Coordinates of C-alpha atoms in Angstrom, one line a residue:
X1 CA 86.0 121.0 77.3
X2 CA 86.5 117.1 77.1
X3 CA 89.7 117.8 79.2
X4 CA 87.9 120.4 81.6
X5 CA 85.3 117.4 82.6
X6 CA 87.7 115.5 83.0
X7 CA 90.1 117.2 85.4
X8 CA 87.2 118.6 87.4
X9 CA 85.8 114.7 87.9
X10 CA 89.4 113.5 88.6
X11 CA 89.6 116.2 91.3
X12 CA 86.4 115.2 92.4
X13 CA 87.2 111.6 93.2
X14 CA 90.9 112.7 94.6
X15 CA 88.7 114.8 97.0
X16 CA 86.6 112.1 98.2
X17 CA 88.7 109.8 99.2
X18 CA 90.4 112.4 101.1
X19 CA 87.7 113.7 103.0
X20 CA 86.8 109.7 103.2
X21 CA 90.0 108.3 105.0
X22 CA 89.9 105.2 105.9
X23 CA 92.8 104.6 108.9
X24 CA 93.7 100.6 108.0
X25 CA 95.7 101.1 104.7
X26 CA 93.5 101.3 102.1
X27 CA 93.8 103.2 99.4
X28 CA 91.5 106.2 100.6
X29 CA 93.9 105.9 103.9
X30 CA 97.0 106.2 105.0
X31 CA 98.7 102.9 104.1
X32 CA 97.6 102.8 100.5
X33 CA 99.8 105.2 98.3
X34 CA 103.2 104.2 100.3
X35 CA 102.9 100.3 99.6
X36 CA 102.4 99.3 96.3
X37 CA 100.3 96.3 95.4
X38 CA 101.5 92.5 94.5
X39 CA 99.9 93.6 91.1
X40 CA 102.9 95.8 90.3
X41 CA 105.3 92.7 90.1
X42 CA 106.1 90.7 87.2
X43 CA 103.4 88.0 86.6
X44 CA 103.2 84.6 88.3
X45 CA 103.5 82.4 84.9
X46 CA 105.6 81.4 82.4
X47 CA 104.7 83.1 79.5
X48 CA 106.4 86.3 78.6
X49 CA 106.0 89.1 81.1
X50 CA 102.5 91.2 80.0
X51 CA 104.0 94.6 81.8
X52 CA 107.8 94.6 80.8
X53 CA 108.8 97.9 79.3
X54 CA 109.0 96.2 76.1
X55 CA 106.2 96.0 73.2
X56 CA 105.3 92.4 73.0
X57 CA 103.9 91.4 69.7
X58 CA 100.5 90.8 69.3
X59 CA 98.9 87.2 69.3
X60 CA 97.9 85.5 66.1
X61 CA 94.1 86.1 66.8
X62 CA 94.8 89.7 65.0
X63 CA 94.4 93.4 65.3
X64 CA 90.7 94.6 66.6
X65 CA 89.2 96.9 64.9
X66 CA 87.5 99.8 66.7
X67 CA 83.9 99.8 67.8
X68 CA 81.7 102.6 66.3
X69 CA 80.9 105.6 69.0
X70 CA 83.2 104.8 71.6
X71 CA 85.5 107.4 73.1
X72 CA 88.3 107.0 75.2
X73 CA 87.9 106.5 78.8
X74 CA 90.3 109.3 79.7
X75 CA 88.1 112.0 77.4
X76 CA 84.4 111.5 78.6
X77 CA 82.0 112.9 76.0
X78 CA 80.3 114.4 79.2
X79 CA 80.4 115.1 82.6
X80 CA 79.6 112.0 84.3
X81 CA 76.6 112.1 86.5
X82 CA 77.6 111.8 89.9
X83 CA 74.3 110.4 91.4
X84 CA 72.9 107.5 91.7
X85 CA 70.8 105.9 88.5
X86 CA 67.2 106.6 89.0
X87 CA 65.6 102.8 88.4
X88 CA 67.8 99.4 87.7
X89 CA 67.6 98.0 83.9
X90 CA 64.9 95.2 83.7
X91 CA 65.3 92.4 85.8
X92 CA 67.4 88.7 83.8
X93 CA 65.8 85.7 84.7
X94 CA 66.3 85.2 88.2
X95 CA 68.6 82.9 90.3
X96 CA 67.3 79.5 91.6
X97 CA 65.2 79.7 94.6
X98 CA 67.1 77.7 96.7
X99 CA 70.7 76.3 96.1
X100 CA 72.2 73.7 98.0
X101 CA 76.0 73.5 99.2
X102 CA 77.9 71.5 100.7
X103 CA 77.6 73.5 103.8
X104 CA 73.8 74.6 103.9
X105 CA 71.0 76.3 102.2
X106 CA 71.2 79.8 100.6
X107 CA 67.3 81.3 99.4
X108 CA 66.6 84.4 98.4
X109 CA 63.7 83.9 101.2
X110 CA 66.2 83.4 104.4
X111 CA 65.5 86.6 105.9
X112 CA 61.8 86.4 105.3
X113 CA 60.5 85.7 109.0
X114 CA 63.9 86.7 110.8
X115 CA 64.5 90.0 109.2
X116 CA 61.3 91.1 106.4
X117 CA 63.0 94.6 105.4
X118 CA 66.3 93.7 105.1
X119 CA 66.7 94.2 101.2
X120 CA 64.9 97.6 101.9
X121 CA 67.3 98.7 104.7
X122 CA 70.4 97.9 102.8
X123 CA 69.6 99.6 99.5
X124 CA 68.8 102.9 101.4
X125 CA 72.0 102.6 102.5
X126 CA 73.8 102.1 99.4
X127 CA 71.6 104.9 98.1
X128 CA 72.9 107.6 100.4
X129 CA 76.5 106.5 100.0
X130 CA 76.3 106.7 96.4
X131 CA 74.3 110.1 96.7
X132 CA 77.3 111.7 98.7
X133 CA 80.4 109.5 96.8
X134 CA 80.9 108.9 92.8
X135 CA 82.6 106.0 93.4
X136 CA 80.8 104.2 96.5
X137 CA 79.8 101.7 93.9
X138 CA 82.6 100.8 92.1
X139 CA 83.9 100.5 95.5
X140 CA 81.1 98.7 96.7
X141 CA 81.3 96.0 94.3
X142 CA 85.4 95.5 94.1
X143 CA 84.6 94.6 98.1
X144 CA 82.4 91.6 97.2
X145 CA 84.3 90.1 94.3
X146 CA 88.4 90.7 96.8
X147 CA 86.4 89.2 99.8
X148 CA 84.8 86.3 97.7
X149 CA 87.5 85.4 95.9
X150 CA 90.1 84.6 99.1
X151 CA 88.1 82.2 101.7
X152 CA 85.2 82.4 100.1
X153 CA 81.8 84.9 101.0
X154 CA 81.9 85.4 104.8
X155 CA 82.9 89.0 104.8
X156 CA 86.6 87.6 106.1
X157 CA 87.9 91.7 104.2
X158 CA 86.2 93.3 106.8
X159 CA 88.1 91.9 109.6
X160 CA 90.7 94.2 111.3
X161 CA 93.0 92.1 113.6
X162 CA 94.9 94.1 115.9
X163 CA 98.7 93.2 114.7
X164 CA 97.4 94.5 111.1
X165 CA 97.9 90.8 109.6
X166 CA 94.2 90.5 108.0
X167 CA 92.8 90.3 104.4
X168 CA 92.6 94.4 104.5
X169 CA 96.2 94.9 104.8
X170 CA 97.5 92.4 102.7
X171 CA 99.5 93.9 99.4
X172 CA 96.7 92.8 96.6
X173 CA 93.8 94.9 98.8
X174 CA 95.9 98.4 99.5
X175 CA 94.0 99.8 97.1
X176 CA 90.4 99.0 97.8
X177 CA 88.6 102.5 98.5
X178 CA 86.9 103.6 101.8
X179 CA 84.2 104.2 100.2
X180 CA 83.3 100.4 100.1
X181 CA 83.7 99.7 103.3
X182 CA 81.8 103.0 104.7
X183 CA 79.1 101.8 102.3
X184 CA 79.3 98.0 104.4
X185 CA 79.1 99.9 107.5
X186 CA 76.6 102.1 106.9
X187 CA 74.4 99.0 105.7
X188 CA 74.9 97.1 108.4
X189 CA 74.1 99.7 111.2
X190 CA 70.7 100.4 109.2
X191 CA 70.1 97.1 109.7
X192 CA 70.7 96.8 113.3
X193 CA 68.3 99.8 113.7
X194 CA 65.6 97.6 113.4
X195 CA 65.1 95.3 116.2
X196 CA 63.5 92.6 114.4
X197 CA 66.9 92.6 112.3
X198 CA 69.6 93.4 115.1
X199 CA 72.7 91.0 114.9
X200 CA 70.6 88.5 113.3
X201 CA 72.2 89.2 109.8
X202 CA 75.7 88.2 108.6
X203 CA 78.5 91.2 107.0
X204 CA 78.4 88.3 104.2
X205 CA 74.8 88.4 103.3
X206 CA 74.9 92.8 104.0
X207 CA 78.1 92.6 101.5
X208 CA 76.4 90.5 99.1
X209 CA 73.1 92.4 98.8
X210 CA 75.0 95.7 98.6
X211 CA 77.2 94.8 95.7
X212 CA 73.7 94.3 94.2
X213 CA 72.3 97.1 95.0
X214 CA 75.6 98.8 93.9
X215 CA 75.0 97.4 90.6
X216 CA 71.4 98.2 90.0
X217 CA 71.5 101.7 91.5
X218 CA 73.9 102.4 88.6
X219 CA 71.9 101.3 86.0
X220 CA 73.0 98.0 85.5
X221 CA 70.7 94.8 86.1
X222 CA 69.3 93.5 89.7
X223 CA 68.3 90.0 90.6
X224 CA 67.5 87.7 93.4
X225 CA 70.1 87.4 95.9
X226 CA 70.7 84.0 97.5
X227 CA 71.1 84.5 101.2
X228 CA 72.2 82.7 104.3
X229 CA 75.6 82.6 104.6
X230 CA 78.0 82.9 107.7
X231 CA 80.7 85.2 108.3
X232 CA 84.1 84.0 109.1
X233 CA 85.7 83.6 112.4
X234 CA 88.6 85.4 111.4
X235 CA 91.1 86.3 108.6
X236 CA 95.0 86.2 107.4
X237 CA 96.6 88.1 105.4
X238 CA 98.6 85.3 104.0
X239 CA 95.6 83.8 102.1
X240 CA 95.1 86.3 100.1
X241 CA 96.0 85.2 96.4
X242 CA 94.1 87.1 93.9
X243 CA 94.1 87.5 90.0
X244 CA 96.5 89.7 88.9
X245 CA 96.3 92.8 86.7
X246 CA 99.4 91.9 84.5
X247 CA 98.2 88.1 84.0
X248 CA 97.1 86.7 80.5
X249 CA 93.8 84.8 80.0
X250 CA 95.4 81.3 80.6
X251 CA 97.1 82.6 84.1
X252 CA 93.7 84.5 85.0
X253 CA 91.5 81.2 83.9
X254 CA 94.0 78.9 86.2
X255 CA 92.6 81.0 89.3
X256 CA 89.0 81.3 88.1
X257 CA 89.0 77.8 87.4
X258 CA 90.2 76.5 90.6
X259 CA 87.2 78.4 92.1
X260 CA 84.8 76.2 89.5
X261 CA 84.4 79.4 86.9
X262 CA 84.5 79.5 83.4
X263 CA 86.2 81.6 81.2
X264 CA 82.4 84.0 80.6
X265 CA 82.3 84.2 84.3
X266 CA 86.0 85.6 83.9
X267 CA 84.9 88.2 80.8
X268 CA 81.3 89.1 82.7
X269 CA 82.9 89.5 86.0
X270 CA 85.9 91.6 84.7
X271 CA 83.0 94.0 83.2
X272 CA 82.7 95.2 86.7
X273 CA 85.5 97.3 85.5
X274 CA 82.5 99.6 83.9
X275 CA 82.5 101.0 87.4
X276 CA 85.5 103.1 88.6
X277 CA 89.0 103.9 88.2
X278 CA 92.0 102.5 89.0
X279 CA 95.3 103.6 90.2
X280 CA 98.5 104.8 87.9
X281 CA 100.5 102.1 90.1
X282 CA 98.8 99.7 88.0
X283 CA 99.4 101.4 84.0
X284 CA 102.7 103.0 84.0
X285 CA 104.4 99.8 83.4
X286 CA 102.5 99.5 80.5
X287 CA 103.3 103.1 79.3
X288 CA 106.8 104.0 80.0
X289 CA 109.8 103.7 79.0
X290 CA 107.4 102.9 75.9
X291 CA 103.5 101.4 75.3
X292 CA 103.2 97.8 75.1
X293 CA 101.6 96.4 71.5
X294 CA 98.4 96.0 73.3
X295 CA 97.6 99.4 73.4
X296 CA 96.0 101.9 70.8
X297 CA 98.8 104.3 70.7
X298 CA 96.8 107.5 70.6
X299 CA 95.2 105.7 74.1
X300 CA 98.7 105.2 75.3
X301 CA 100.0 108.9 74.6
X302 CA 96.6 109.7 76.6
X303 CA 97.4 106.9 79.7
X304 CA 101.0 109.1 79.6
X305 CA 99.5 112.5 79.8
X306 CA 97.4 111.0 83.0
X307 CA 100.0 109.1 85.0
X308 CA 103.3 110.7 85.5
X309 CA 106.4 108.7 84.4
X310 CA 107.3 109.6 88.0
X311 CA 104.6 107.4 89.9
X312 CA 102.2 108.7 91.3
X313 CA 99.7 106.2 93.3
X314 CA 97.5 108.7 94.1
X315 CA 96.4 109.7 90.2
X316 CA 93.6 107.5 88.6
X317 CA 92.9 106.2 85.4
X318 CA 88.9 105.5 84.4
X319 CA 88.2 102.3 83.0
X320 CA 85.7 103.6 80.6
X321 CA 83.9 107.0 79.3
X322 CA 80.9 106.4 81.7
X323 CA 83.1 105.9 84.8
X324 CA 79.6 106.1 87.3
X325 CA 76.8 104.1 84.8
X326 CA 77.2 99.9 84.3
X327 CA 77.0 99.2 81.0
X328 CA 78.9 97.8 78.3
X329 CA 81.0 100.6 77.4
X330 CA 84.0 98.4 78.9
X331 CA 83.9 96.2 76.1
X332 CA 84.3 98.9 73.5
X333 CA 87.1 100.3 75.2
X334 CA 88.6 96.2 75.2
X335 CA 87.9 95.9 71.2
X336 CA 89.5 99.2 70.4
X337 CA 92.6 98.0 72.1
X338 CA 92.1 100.9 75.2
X339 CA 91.9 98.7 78.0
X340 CA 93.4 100.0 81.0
X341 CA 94.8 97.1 82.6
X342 CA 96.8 94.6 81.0
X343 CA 93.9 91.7 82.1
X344 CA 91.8 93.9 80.2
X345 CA 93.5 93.9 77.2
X346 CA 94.3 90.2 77.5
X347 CA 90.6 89.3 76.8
X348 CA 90.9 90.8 73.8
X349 CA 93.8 88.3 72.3
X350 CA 92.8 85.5 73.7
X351 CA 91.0 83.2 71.3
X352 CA 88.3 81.8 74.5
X353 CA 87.7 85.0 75.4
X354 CA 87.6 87.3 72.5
X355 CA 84.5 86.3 71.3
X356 CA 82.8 86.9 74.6
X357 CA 83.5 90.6 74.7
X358 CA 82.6 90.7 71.4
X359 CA 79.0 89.4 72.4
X360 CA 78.8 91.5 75.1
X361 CA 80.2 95.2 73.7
X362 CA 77.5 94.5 71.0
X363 CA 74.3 93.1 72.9
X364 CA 74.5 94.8 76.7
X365 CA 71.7 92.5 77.5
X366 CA 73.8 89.4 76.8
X367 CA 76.7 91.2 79.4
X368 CA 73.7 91.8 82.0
X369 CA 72.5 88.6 81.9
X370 CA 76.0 86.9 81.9
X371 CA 76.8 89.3 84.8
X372 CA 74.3 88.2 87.1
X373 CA 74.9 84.3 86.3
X374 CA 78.1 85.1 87.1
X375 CA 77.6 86.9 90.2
X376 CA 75.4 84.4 91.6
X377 CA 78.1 81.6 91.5
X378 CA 80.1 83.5 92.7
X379 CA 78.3 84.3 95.6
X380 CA 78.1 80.5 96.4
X381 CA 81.9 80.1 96.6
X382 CA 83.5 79.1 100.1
X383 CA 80.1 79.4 102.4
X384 CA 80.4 78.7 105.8
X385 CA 78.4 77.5 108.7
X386 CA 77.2 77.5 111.7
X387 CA 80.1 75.0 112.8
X388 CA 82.8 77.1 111.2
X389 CA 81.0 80.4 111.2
X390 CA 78.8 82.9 113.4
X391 CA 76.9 85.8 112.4
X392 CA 79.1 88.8 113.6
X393 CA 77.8 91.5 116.0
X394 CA 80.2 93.6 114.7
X395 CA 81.8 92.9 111.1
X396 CA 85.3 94.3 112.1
X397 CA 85.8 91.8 114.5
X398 CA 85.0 88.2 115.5
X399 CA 82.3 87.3 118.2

């Protein structure tokens, strides 16, 4: 029955991002299953590769042990529901009213006399995406976190240039789903239909509020988002440098670092993986010829019967049992040695970060509250202004 769920959801997901094609080479488009990801290459550091097809031995920090009533994210103990949740959790203390940058002011008020239903426009229509998609949030939220993490939060992902050479189309984002970037859309054109709100908004501030909402709508916490950024006046493909899924903690932390996060904004932030799936592309290294040591072999011999030894880009892998709910359930999968990726695993045997996930699979209040710290700062990273931004009439394209 466990396997019946399973299959029907799988086909489920396979089925929307088919009907959802997205024509720029994403992963729910053409481009997506033909060009595999910088992920799928050896990792950029110097200790021993994390996705050879040899079992590397554990580090010193030990075996986990497994944490009570989890179950493997590839058997959920029920169907998943495939709607939206019906109220957020309760609200963390709230972000600072105001922050200052370097380049301007963001408040959670900016919007207050230019555009007063914003927040209600957008969550409407994050709710209707996730009402007709499973995986509009996941998708929703991956968008913020890729676009943030390049040149900062100016919505520089959504750009399509016309010779293909954008952020979209670089290697590391050929796998982000349309259903993210329908969900932008559909935001932003409910926000032009009011025409106190009409091009007065920014894709940045529309992405930001829906990974939110995103967020809350699946049971996870909300907060105050700080608003006011500018969107960028263009994008290039060749600055995108993301984390990778086969790095270790210390190759992971060298990136988060350089972006003025700590190693809990790296755990909290990687909890995001509560949401979703993720493509074989990025397991069967792990799997075949044999497992790796950071795997739970009973999980591996369930990763095997999931991904074809003969990759296929197309078949997904959920990250935990309650693939469409944000909770902790990620960090039970992490202590029991059944994370998906390789940077999931690596949390676990890594003495800054072990401890952390340990925190959060036991208290899912500490995880919220970390999450939405976390998300904040890095919603301030990169901003831009009004000298080296504008607030796009249309967020596929500059001004």
């Amino acid at each position: 029955m466990k396997a019946l769920s399973l299959l029907v959801l799988v086909s489920f997901l396979i089925a929307a991002a088919a009907e959802c094609p997205f024509s720029h080479g994403n992963d729910g488009g053409n481009g997506g299953a033909n060009a595999p990801p910088k992920e799928a290459s050896p990792p950029k550091h110097d200790s021993p590769p994390a996705n050879n097809n040899t079992a590397p031995p554990p580090p010193a920090s030990g075996t986990p042990t497994a944490a009570p009533g989890a179950s493997p994210a590839l058997a959920p103990a029920a169907s998943p529901a495939l709607t939206p949740a019906a109220s957020p959790a309760p609200v963390p203390a709230p972000a600072s009213s105001v922050n200052k940058t370097n380049n301007g002011t963001l408040s959670p008020d900016y919007y207050a006399n230019i555009c007063p239903n914003l927040e209600s426009l957008v969550q409407g229509a994050v709710r209707g995406m996730m009402a007709s998609s499973p995986i509009a949030a996941a998708a929703t939220l991956r968008l913020f976190f890729h676009d943030c993490f390049i040149t900062g939060c100016d919505a520089s992902l959504l750009i399509q240039n016309p010779n293909n050479d954008d952020e979209q189309h670089s290697s590391e984002n050929m796998f982000l789903r349309a259903d993210g970037y329908k969900t932008i859309a559909a935001a932003k054109a409910a926000v032009d239909t009011d025409p106190q709100c009409a091009n007065k908004v920014s894709c940045a501030d529309i992405m930001a509020l829906a990974a939110r909402d995103a967020v809350a709508l699946s049971g996870g916490p909300t907060w105050k988002v700080e608003l006011g950024r500018y969107d960028a006046l263009g994008a290039r493909a060749s600055d995108v440098d993301l984390p990778l899924t086969t790095e270790d903690v210390p190759a992971l932390m060298k990136r988060f670092s350089a972006h003025g996060l700590t190693v809990d904004d790296l755990v909290a932030l990687s909890g995001g993986h509560t949401l979703g799936a993720t493509s074989c592309v990025f397991v069967n290294s792990r799997i075949y010829p044999t497992a790796d040591a950071f795997l739970d072999p009973g999980f591996a011999s369930q990763l095997q019967g999931i991904c074809p030894s003969n990759l296929d880009p197309n078949t997904f892998v959920f990250f935990d049992q309650s693939v469409t709910s944000f909770d902790n359930n990620y960090f039970l999968m992490v202590q029991q040695k059944k994370g998906v990726l390789f940077s999931d695993s690596a949390l676990y045997f890594d003495s800054s970060s072990k401890g952390i996930v340990d925190k959060f699979a036991a208290d899912q209040n500490a995880f919220f509250t970390q999450f939405v710290s976390s998300m904040v700062t890095l919603g301030r990273l990169g901003l831009k202004n009004a000298a080296n931004g504008e607030i796009r009439t249309i967020c596929t394209k500059p001004n």
